[in-house]
Short mmCIF file of C-alpha atoms in Angstrom, two decimals:
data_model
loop_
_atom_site.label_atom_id
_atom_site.label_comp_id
_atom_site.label_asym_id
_atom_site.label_seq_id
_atom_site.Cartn_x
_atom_site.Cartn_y
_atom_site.Cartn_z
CA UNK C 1 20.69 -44.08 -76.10
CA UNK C 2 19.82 -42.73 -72.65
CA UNK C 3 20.03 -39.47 -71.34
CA UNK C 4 23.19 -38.96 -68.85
CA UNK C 5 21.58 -35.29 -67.62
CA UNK C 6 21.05 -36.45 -64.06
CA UNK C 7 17.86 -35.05 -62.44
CA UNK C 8 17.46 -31.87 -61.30
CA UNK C 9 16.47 -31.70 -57.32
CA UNK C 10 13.29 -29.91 -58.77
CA UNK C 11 12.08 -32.48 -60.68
CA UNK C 12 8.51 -33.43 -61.21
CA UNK C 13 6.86 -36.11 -59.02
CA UNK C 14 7.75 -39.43 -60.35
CA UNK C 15 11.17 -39.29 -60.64
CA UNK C 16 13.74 -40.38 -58.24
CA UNK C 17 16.92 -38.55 -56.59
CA UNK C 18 20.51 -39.68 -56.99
CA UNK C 19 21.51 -40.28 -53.56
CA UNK C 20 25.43 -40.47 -54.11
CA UNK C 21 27.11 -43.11 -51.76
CA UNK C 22 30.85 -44.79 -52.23
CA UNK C 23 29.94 -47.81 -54.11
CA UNK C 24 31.74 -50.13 -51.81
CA UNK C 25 29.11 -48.76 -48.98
CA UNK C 26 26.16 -49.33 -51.33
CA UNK C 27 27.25 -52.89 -52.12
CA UNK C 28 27.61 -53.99 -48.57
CA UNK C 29 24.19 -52.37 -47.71
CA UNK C 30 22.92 -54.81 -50.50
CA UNK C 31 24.70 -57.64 -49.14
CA UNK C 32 23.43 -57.44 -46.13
CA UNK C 33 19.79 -56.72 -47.25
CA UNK C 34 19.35 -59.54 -49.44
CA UNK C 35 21.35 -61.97 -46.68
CA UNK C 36 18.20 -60.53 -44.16
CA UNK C 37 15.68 -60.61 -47.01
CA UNK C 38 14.02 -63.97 -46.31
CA UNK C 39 13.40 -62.80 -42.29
CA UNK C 40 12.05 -59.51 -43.65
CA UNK C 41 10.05 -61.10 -46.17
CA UNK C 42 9.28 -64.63 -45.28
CA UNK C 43 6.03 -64.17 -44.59
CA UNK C 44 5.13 -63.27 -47.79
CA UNK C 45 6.56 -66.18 -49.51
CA UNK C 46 4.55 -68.45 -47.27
CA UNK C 47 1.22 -68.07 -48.47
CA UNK C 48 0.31 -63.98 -48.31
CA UNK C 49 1.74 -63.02 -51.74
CA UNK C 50 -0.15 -60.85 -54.10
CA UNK C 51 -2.63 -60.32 -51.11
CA UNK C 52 -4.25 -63.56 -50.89
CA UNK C 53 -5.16 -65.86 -53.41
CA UNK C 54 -8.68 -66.09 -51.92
CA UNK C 55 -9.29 -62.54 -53.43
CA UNK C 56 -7.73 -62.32 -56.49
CA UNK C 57 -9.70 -58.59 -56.67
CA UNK C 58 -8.00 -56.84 -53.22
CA UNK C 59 -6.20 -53.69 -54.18
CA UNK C 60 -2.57 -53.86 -54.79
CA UNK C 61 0.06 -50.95 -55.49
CA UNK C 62 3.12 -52.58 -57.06
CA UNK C 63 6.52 -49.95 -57.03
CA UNK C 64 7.88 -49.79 -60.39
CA UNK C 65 11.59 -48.02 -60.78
CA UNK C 66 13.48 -47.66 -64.40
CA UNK C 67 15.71 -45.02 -66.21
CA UNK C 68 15.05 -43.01 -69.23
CA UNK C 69 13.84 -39.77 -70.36
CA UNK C 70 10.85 -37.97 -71.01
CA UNK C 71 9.38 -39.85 -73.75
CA UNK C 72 10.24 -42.86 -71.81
CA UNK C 73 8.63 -42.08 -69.14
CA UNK C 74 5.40 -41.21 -71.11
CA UNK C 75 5.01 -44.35 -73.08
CA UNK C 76 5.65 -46.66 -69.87
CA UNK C 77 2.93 -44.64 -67.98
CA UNK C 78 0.70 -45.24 -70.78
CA UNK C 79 1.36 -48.91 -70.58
CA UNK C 80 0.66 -48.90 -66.97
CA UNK C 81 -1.94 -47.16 -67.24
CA UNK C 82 -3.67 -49.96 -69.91
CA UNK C 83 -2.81 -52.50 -67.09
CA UNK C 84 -5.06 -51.00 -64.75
CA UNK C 85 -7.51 -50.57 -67.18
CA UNK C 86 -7.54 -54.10 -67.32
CA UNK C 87 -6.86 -54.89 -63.88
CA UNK C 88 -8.51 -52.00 -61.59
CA UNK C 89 -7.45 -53.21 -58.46
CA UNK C 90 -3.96 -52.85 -59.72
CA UNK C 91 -2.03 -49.31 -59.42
CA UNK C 92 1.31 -48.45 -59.74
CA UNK C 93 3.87 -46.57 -57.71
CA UNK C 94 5.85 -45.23 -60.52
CA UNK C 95 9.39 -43.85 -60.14
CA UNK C 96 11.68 -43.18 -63.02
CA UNK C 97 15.03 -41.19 -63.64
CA UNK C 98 17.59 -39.81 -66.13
CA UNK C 99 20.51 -43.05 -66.61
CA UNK C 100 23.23 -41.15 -64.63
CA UNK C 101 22.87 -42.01 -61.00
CA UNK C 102 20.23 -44.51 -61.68
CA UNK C 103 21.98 -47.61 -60.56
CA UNK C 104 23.32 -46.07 -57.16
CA UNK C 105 19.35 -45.30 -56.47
CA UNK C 106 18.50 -48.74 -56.95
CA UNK C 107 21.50 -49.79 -54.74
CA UNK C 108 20.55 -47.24 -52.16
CA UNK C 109 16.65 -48.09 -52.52
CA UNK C 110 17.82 -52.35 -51.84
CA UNK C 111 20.63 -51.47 -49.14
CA UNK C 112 17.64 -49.57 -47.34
CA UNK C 113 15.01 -51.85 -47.41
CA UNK C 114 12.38 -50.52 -49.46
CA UNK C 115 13.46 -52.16 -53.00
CA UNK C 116 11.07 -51.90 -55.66
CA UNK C 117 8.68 -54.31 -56.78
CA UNK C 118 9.25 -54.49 -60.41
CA UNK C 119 12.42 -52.48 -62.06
CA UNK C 120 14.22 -52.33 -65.02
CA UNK C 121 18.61 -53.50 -65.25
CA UNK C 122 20.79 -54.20 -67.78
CA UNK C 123 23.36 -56.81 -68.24
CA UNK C 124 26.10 -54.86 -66.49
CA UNK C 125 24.45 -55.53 -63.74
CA UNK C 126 22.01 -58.50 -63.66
CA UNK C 127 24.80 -60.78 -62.35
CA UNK C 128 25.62 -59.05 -59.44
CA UNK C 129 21.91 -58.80 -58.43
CA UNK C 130 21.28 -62.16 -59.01
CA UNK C 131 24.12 -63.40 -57.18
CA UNK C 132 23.35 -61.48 -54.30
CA UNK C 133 19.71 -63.08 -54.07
CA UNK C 134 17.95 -59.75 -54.87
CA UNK C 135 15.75 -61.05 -58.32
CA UNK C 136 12.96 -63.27 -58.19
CA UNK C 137 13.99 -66.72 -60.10
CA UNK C 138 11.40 -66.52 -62.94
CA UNK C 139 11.80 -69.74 -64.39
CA UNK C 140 8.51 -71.43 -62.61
CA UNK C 141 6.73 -68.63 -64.51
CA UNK C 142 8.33 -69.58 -67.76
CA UNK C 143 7.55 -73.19 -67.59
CA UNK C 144 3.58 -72.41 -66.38
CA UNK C 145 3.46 -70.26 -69.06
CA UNK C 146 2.48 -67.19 -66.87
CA UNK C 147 5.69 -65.66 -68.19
CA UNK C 148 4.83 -66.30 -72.20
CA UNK C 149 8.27 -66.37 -74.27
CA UNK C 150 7.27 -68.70 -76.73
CA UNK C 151 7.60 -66.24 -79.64
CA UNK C 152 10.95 -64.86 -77.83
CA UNK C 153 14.27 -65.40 -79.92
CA UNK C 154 15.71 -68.47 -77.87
CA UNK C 155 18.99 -66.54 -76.95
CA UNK C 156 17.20 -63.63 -76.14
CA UNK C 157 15.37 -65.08 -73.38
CA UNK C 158 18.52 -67.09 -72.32
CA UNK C 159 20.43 -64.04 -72.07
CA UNK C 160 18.81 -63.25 -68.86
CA UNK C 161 19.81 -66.41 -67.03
CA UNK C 162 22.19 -66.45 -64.32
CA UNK C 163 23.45 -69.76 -62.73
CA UNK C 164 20.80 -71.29 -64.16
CA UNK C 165 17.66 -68.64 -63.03
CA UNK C 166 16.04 -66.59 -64.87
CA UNK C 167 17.09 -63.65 -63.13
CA UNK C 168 15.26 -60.81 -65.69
CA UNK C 169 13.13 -61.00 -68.51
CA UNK C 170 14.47 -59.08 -71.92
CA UNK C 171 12.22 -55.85 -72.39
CA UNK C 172 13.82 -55.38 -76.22
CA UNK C 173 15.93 -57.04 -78.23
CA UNK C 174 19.24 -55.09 -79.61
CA UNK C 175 22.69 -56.33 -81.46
CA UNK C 176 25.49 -55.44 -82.51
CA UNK C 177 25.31 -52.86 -85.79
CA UNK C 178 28.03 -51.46 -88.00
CA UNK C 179 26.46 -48.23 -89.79
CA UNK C 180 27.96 -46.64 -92.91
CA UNK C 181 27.48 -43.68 -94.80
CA UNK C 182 25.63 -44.78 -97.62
CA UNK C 183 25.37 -41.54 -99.55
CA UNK C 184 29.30 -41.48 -99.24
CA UNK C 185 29.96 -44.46 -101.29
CA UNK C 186 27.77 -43.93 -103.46
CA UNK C 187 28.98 -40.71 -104.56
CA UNK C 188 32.08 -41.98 -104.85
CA UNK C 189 30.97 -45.42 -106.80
CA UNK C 190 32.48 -47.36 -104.04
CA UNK C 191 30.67 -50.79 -102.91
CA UNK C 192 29.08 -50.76 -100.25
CA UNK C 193 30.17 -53.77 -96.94
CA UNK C 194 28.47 -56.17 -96.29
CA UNK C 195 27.45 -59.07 -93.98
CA UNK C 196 29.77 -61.70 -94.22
CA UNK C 197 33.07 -60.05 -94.64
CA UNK C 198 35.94 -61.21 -93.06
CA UNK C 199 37.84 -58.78 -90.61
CA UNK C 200 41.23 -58.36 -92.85
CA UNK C 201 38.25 -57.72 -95.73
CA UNK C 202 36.54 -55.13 -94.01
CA UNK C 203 39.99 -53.34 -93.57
CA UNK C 204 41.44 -53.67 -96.82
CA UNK C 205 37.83 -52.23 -97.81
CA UNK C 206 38.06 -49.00 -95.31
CA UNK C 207 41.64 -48.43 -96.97
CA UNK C 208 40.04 -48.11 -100.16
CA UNK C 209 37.40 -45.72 -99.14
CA UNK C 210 39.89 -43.58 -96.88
CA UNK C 211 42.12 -43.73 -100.46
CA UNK C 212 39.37 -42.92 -102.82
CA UNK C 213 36.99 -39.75 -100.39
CA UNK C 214 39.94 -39.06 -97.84
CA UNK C 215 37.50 -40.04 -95.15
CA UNK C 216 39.10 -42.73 -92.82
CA UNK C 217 37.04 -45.77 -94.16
CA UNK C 218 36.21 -47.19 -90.63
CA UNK C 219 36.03 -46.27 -86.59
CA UNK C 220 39.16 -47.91 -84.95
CA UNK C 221 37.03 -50.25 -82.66
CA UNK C 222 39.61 -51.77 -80.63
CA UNK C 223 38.46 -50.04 -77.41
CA UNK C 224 34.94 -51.20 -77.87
CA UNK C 225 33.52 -53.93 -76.15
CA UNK C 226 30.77 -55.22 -78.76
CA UNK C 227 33.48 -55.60 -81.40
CA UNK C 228 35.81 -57.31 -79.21
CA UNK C 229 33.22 -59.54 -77.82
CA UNK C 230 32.14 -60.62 -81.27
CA UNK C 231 35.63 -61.20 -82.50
CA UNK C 232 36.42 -63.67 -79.59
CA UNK C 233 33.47 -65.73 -80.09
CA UNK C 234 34.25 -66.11 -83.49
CA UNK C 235 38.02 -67.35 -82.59
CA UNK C 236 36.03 -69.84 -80.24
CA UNK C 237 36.47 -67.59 -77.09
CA UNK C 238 34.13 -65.11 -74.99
CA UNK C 239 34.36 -62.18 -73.31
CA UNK C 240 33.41 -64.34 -69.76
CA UNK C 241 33.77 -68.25 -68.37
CA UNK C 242 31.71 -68.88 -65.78
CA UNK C 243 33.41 -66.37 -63.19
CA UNK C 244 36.58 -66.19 -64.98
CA UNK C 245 37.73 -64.02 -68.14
CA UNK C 246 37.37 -66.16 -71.19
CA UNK C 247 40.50 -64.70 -73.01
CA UNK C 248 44.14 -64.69 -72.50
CA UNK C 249 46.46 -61.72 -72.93
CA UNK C 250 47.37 -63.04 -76.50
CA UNK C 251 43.90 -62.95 -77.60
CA UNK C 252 43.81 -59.30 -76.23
CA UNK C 253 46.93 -58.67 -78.52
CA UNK C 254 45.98 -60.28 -81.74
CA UNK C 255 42.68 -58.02 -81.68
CA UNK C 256 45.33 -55.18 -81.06
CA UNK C 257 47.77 -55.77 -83.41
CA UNK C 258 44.91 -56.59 -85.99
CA UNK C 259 43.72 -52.64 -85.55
CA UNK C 260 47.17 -51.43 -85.03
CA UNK C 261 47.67 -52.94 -88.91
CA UNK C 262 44.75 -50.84 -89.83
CA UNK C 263 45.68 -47.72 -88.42
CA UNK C 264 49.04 -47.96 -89.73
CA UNK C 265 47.40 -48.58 -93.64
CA UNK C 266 45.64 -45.36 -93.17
CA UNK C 267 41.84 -47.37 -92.94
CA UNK C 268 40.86 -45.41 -89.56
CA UNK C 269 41.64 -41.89 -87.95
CA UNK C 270 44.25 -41.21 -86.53
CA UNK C 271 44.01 -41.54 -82.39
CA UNK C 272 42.39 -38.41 -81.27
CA UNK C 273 39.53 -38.55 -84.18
CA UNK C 274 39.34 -42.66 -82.32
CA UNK C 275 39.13 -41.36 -79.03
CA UNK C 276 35.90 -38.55 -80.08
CA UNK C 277 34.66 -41.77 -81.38
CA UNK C 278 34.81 -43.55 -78.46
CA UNK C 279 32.07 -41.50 -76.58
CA UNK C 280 29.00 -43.56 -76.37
CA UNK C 281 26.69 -40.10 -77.07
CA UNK C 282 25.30 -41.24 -80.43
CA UNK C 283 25.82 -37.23 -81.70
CA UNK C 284 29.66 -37.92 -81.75
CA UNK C 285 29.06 -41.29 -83.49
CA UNK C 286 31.65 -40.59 -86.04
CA UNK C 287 29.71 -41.69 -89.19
CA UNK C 288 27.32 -38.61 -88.53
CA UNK C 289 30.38 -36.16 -87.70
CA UNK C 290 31.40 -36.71 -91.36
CA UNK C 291 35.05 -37.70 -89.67
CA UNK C 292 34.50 -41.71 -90.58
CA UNK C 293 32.52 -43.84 -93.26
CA UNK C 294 31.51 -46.39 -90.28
CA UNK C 295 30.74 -46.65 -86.79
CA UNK C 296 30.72 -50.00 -84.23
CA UNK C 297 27.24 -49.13 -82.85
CA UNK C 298 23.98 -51.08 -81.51
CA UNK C 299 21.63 -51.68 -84.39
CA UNK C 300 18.60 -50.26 -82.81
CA UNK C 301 20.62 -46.50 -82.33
CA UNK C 302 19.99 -46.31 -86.13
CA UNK C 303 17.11 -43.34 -86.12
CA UNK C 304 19.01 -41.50 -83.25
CA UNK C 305 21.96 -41.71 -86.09
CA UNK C 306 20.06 -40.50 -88.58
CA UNK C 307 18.35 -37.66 -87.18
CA UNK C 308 22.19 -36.44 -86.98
CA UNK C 309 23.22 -36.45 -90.22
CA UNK C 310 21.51 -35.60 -94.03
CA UNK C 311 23.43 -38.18 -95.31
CA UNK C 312 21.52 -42.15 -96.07
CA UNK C 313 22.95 -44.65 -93.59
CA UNK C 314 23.31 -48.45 -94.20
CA UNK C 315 23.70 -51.23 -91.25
CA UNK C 316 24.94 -54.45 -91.31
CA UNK C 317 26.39 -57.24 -89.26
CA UNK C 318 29.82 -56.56 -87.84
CA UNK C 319 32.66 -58.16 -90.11
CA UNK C 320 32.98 -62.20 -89.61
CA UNK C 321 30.88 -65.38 -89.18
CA UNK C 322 27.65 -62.94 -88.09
CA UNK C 323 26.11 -66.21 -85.70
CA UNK C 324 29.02 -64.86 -83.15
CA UNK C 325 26.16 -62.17 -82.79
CA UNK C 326 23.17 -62.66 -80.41
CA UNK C 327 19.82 -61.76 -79.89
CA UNK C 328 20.86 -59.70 -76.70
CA UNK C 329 18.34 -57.93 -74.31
CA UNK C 330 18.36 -54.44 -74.77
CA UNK C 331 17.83 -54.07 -70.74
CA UNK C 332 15.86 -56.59 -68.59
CA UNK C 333 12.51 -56.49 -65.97
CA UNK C 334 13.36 -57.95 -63.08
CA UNK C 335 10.92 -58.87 -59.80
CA UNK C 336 12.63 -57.90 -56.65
CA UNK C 337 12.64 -61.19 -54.31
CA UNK C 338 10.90 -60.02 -51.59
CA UNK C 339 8.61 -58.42 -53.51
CA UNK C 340 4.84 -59.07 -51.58
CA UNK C 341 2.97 -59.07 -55.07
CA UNK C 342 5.75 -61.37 -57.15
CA UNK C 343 2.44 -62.91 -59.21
CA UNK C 344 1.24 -59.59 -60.29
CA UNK C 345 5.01 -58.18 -61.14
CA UNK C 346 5.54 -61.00 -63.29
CA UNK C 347 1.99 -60.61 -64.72
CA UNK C 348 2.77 -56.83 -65.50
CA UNK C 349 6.08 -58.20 -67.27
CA UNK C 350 4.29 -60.54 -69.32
CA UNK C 351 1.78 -58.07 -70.52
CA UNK C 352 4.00 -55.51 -71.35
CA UNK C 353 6.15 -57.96 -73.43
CA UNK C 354 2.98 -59.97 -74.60
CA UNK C 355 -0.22 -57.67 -75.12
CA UNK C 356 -0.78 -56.16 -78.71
CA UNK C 357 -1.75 -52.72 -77.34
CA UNK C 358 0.63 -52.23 -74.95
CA UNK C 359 3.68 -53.15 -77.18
CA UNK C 360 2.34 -50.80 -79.95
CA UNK C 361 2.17 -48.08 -77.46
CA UNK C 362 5.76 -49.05 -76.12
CA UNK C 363 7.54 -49.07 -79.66
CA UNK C 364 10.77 -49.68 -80.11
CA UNK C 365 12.13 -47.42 -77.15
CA UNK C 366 13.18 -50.28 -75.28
CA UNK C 367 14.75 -51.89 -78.57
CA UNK C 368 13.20 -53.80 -80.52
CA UNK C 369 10.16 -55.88 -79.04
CA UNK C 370 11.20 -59.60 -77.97
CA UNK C 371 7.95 -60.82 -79.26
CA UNK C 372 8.73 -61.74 -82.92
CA UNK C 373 4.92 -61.89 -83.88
CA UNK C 374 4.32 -58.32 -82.41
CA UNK C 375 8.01 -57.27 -83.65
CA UNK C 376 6.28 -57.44 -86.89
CA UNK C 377 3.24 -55.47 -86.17
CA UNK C 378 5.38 -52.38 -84.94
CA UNK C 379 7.23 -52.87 -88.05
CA UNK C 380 4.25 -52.41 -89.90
CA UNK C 381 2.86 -49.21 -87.63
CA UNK C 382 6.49 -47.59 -87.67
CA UNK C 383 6.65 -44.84 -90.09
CA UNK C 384 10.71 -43.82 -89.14
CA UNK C 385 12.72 -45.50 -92.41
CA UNK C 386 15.47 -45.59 -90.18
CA UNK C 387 13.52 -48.04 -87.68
CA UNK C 388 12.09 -50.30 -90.53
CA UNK C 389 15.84 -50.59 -91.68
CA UNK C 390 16.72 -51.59 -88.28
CA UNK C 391 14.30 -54.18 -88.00
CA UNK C 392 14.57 -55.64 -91.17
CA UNK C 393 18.08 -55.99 -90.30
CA UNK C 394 17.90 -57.62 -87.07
CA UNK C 395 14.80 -59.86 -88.67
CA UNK C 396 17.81 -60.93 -91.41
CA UNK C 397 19.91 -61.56 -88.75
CA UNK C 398 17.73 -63.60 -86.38
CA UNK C 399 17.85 -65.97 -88.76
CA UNK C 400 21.34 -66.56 -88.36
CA UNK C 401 21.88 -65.44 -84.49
CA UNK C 402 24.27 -68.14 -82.40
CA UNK C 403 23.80 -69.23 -79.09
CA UNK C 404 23.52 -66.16 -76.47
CA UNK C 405 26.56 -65.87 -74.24
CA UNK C 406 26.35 -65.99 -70.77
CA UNK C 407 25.27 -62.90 -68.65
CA UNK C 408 28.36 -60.96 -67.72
CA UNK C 409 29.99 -61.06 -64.57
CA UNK C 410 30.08 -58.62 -61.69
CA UNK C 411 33.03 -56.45 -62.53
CA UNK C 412 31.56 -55.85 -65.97
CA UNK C 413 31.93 -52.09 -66.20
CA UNK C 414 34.90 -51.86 -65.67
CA UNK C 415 35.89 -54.30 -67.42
CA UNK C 416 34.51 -52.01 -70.48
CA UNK C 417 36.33 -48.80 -69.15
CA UNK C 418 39.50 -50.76 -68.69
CA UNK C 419 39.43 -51.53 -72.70
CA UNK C 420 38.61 -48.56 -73.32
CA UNK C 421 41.60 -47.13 -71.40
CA UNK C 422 44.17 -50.12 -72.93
CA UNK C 423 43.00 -49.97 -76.09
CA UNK C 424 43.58 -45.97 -76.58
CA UNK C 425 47.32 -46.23 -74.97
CA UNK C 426 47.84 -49.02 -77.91
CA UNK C 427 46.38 -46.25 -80.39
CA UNK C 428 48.41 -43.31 -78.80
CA UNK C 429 51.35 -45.70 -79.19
CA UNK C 430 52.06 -45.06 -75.41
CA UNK C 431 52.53 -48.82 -75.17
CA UNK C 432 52.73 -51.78 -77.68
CA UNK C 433 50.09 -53.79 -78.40
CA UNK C 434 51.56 -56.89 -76.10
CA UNK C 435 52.14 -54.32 -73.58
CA UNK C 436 48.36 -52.70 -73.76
CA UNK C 437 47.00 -56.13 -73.82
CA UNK C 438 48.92 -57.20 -70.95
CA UNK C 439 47.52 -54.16 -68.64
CA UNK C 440 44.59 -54.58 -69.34
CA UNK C 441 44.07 -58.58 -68.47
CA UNK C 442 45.47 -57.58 -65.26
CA UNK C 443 43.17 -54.67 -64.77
CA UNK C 444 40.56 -56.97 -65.91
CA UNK C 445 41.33 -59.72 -62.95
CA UNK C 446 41.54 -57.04 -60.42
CA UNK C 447 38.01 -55.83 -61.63
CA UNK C 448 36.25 -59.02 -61.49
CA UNK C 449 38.06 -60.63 -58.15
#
């Protein structure tokens, strides 16, 4: 999870200013930067990147932008910081900032010309940079093997191609998790789910725990993406085709009724206990609020979890075939285009990904580290239970991963809102299922046009 306090206008040097601008405004400023970008920064694509190659030792200062907190902040300044220790004529302009506001800064930052060199995106919004010629194709890199992802999951590194360029590199790996409350079931000799079981399983199981502890068995996730996404790859569908939704109205309203069933039997909460649920701050999570025995959560959240609750957690796959999962990137590094010092971004991308020290220093704050080989070494430093379960669950699942889907499309975000909002007016019973689905394909369209 990231912190949505936005920054203060007395923050410490370092961090970076939400500048709030209409996003409409911010998008055309980006337009029109990245149509001008090879006039602004031609030059340094003809022969004067990274200084020169005659002297691979001239000083550069490469910007570096990403969100996070505190602790963020810390361990990617002590990464840096082992960089120059290992380059010297390399320094860093480092600018970081709480999640909230973070993307409008980095619009702002492009629309005005002075982008950053290297900075950190996630697949809401990946896309739309890459469409709109702003990251540096990385695939050259890949294939030299400057940019190492030989030890990478396969999908996780294809998860960061767009239109066939490997618009960002994945700094962590995360997937889909569904967490129970282990200590629950146990007190109540119930069995616990597992990986493997069908949907109409994993409901007629919640009905049984909601019957035998009164605690609603499972979260109602109809209004989250993940669980959606996963359930239409497993009915051979996706979430996106090529620029196009990749589901139909009556897929929208199976995966409604399906939950509607389940609310009806009692396996859930009832809608307002859904709609707490709904939050994405992990301290509502309703497994740790004691008001659910699940929740439909990213596997890597599952320390934040626990340090919310006394109670043992479990995770496992969500319900269904689990290779409709993916190794998906946690959030991405991306080199900005015109960037004068491209070789020495992507360099600083491959050594935090790729060095031994400076992957034990990052940990798993990013998720979980995309190099498998190093993966394991964390796993063996990490002393958090709840990590180590984590891992060993997403190593189990690796195993067993399917092909990555492709990055989503510009219009993404509110594509998630726009379930969100359907999805709770089918649990409200403001509209049918049919009719809920039906609003929301539209809204959908409009989003994505």
């Amino acid at each position: 999870m990231h912190p949505a306090t936005p920054p203060t206008t007395d923050a410490p040097v370092g961090r970076a200013h939400r500048t709030p601008l209409p996003r409409r405004r911010l998008l055309r400023g980006l337009l029109a930067v990245t149509v001008a970008a090879p006039l602004m920064f031609g030059a340094a694509a003809c022969g004067d990147d990274d200084g020169g190659a005659a002297d691979p030792n001239a000083p550069v200062k490469l910007s570096i932008f990403w969100w996070g907190g505190d602790a963020r902040a810390k361990l990617t300044e002590d990464a840096l910081a082992l960089y120059t220790k290992k380059h010297p004529n390399v320094t860093f302009e480092k600018t970081w900032q709480a999640n909230q506001g973070y993307f409008d800064k980095l619009a702002t930052l492009t629309a005005g010309g002075n982008p950053p060199d290297l900075f950190q995106i996630d697949d809401n919004y990946l896309a739309e940079y890459a469409a709109r010629n702003s990251t540096l194709d990385l695939t050259s890199y890949q294939k030299s093997g400057k940019l190492d992802t030989s030890k990478f999951p396969e999908s996780l590194w294809q998860y960061g191609v767009v239109d066939g360029k490997l618009a960002g590199l994945a700094a962590g790996e995360n997937t889909q998790g569904l967490v129970y409350n282990k200590t629950l079931l146990t007190t109540n000799n119930l069995p616990e789910p597992t990986t493997g079981m069908t949907w109409e399983e994993h409901i007629a199981w919640a009905e049984q725990v909601t019957a035998k502890t009164k605690v609603p068995g499972t979260q109602d996730p109809s209004a989250d993406y993940k669980a959606f996404w996963v359930w239409l790859r497993q009915q051979g569908k996706d979430l996106y085709q090529g620029k196009e939704l990749g589901f139909t109205a009556e897929d929208v309203t199976k995966w409604f009724d399906l939950w509607k069933g389940a609310r009806d039997r009692k396996a859930t909460p009832t809608a307002d206990v859904i709609h707490e649920g709904n939050s994405s701050d992990v301290t509502k999570q309703l497994v740790v609020t004691g008001k659910s025995a699940t929740s439909w959560v990213w596997a890597n959240q599952m320390p934040d979890l626990k340090k919310n609750t006394k109670d043992e957690l479990g995770v496992i796959a969500y319900p269904g075939d689990p290779s409709a999962q993916w190794a998906r990137a946690s959030m991405y590094w991306s080199v900005f285009k015109g960037s004068k010092h491209k070789d020495v971004a992507v360099d600083v991308i491959n050594f935090l990904n790729n060095d031994v020290e400076a992957v034990k220093l990052l940990g798993t704050d990013r998720g979980l580290p995309s190099n498998l080989d190093l993966r394991r070494v964390v796993s063996d430093d990490t002393t958090d239970p709840a990590m180590k379960q984590s891992i060993a669950v997403e190593a189990e699942l690796t195993q067993k991963f399917g092909k990555s889907p492709q990055v989503p499309i510009k219009g993404h975000s509110k594509v998630k809102s726009e379930l969100i909002k359907a999805a709770e007016n089918a649990q409200y019973g403001r509209a049918t299922p049919a009719e809920a689905a039906a609003q929301f394909v539209e809204a959908c369209k409009s989003a994505i046009a």
